Amino acid sequence: MLRASAVLAVLSVTVASAAPVPPPTEQELIAKLWGKTAGAGEFELSGKRLTLRTAGQPARGHIHGKGMNMPRTGRTVTGDFEVTVRVTDAAPPNPNNKHEDAWPGTRAGLTLAGGGYCLELHLYQYHQKQQGAVQEELKRVVWIDTWFPGGGAGSTRAQVPEGKSVYLRIARKDKAVTISHSFDGKEWAAPVTPRQG
């Protein structure tokens, strides 16, 4: 009889101390999957898919520039790496909105920065201006910007058909950085080494 009582006492203590572990918050899940959040905006996670929204005001996005406030996630990496994202959708710019840049545009993609160097690979949607008038046609391209001490350069890598998502990839092996893009995640453009100085 004493033996049975002792076993019951141990079981009741064990049950009482096994409180359920609370599930991770959305912010903790975003940090684990995507990195630390920054900027003015909203972050919404659905499975592994992350949606970023601006706060209803123009967002500045160049890492090298001042006053950057775009919603973004980031993490520090060292050594060799490969990062790939799929930009499933990005809001096009409103051609009638007041804007500071030469052309009204929106960008969504990847940025690599460090040691005075910055590379931005993104889906760039924009309306051209001709003689001060904003053109109605929306341009959609894979665009790369590189920034380094003493200068920078930007260029179109490919036209993005309307309604198509785009996969973007930045990789580093040894000290060489390469970029590539795809429209289906299977067939990739040949990797290109952007200017790095």
XYZ file of C-alpha atoms in Angstrom:
197
model
C 0.000 0.000 0.000
C 2.783 2.419 0.790
C 4.475 1.604 -2.509
C 1.332 2.488 -4.514
C 0.969 5.801 -2.687
C 4.545 6.777 -3.457
C 4.070 6.084 -7.185
C 0.885 8.168 -7.283
C 2.622 11.042 -5.545
C 5.450 11.043 -8.091
C 3.009 10.903 -11.008
C 0.992 13.827 -9.735
C 4.116 15.952 -9.323
C 5.247 15.099 -12.865
C 1.884 16.021 -14.388
C 1.744 19.280 -12.451
C 5.199 20.419 -13.644
C 4.626 19.660 -17.359
C 3.084 22.986 -18.433
C 2.564 23.417 -22.193
C 5.212 25.400 -24.043
C 3.631 28.454 -25.698
C 3.924 28.497 -29.489
C 6.386 30.995 -30.999
C 4.997 34.414 -31.853
C 4.751 35.552 -35.455
C 7.676 37.919 -34.844
C 9.809 35.013 -33.538
C 8.906 32.892 -36.580
C 9.775 35.735 -38.976
C 13.137 36.190 -37.238
C 13.861 32.455 -37.496
C 12.875 32.152 -41.183
C 13.722 35.590 -42.585
C 15.855 37.524 -40.097
C 15.442 40.706 -38.083
C 12.735 43.123 -39.245
C 13.334 46.842 -39.773
C 11.708 49.817 -41.468
C 8.263 51.368 -41.478
C 5.668 48.842 -42.494
C 3.773 45.649 -41.749
C 5.082 42.069 -41.810
C 2.699 39.140 -42.257
C 3.776 35.490 -42.265
C 1.696 32.729 -43.858
C 3.580 29.431 -43.622
C 7.009 30.426 -44.950
C 5.641 33.180 -47.177
C 6.355 36.701 -45.948
C 4.335 39.712 -47.077
C 5.730 43.209 -46.480
C 3.621 46.332 -46.791
C 4.689 49.948 -46.610
C 3.018 52.200 -44.072
C 1.021 54.101 -46.708
C 3.819 56.587 -47.358
C 6.659 56.543 -49.894
C 9.425 54.193 -48.746
C 13.067 54.851 -49.452
C 15.032 51.729 -50.203
C 18.649 52.292 -51.169
C 20.972 50.871 -48.510
C 23.648 53.427 -49.384
C 21.212 56.342 -49.134
C 20.060 58.313 -46.133
C 16.646 58.008 -44.559
C 16.030 54.394 -45.602
C 12.636 53.369 -44.204
C 11.463 50.522 -46.452
C 10.114 47.455 -44.632
C 12.761 44.733 -44.795
C 14.306 41.744 -43.083
C 17.995 41.021 -42.793
C 20.650 38.845 -41.257
C 24.424 38.812 -41.104
C 26.151 36.039 -43.045
C 29.796 35.076 -43.349
C 31.598 32.772 -45.731
C 30.017 31.171 -48.765
C 26.232 31.353 -49.127
C 23.368 31.195 -51.585
C 20.075 32.991 -50.995
C 17.039 32.640 -53.252
C 13.668 34.347 -52.937
C 10.538 34.274 -55.033
C 8.887 37.654 -55.455
C 5.333 36.461 -56.005
C 3.815 39.910 -56.336
C 4.706 43.546 -55.801
C 2.367 46.509 -55.942
C 2.994 48.625 -59.040
C 3.535 52.358 -58.584
C 0.667 54.773 -59.007
C 1.767 57.020 -61.890
C -0.364 59.879 -60.537
C 1.144 59.928 -57.041
C 3.508 62.693 -56.070
C 7.036 61.315 -56.174
C 10.547 62.593 -55.605
C 12.456 60.330 -57.976
C 12.750 60.860 -61.713
C 10.348 57.965 -62.394
C 7.612 56.607 -60.113
C 8.582 53.043 -59.263
C 8.483 50.159 -56.798
C 11.137 47.551 -56.016
C 11.112 44.201 -54.211
C 14.010 41.782 -53.937
C 17.402 41.080 -52.360
C 20.174 43.307 -51.045
C 23.738 42.403 -50.065
C 25.801 45.014 -48.237
C 29.122 45.144 -46.421
C 32.620 46.565 -46.536
C 31.578 49.664 -48.504
C 29.913 47.530 -51.204
C 26.197 47.091 -51.883
C 24.330 44.994 -54.427
C 20.567 45.267 -54.980
C 18.798 42.674 -57.159
C 15.072 43.211 -57.514
C 11.879 43.270 -59.501
C 11.666 46.912 -60.539
C 8.332 48.288 -61.792
C 8.267 51.823 -63.079
C 6.687 54.420 -65.351
C 9.088 56.411 -67.490
C 8.888 60.181 -67.718
C 9.337 61.986 -71.004
C 9.615 65.775 -70.987
C 8.165 65.809 -67.484
C 5.104 63.693 -68.352
C 4.665 60.285 -66.745
C 4.058 57.582 -69.361
C 1.132 55.190 -68.911
C 3.034 51.987 -69.841
C 4.288 50.019 -66.824
C 7.785 48.577 -67.230
C 8.638 45.395 -65.251
C 12.268 44.266 -65.189
C 14.827 42.338 -63.178
C 17.180 45.160 -62.184
C 20.577 45.224 -60.527
C 22.225 48.150 -58.767
C 25.778 48.016 -57.449
C 27.307 50.627 -55.169
C 30.959 50.850 -54.199
C 33.390 53.526 -53.004
C 33.559 56.141 -55.718
C 30.529 55.134 -57.762
C 27.768 52.802 -58.758
C 26.017 51.248 -61.715
C 22.567 49.932 -62.582
C 21.162 47.870 -65.428
C 18.276 45.727 -66.613
C 18.865 41.946 -66.585
C 15.535 40.850 -68.129
C 11.990 41.953 -68.918
C 9.380 40.423 -66.579
C 6.078 39.565 -68.268
C 2.948 40.974 -66.634
C 1.489 38.596 -64.045
C 4.751 36.614 -63.726
C 6.542 36.174 -60.443
C 10.337 36.170 -60.460
C 12.946 34.180 -58.552
C 16.088 36.069 -57.568
C 19.379 34.557 -56.381
C 22.590 35.994 -54.943
C 25.479 33.629 -54.177
C 29.013 34.037 -52.876
C 31.758 31.454 -53.300
C 35.205 32.340 -52.040
C 35.176 36.091 -52.736
C 33.144 36.021 -55.956
C 29.530 37.216 -55.853
C 27.130 36.113 -58.605
C 23.482 36.840 -59.394
C 20.833 34.998 -61.380
C 17.075 35.018 -61.965
C 14.347 32.639 -63.082
C 10.645 32.847 -63.916
C 9.796 29.290 -62.820
C 12.458 28.356 -60.234
C 13.799 25.609 -62.522
C 15.457 27.240 -65.522
C 17.911 29.924 -64.395
C 19.697 32.624 -66.347
C 23.445 32.071 -66.486
C 25.050 33.471 -63.312
C 26.585 36.924 -63.771
C 29.315 38.532 -61.668
C 28.279 42.159 -61.102
C 30.842 44.914 -60.898
C 32.342 45.008 -57.424
C 34.540 48.100 -57.520
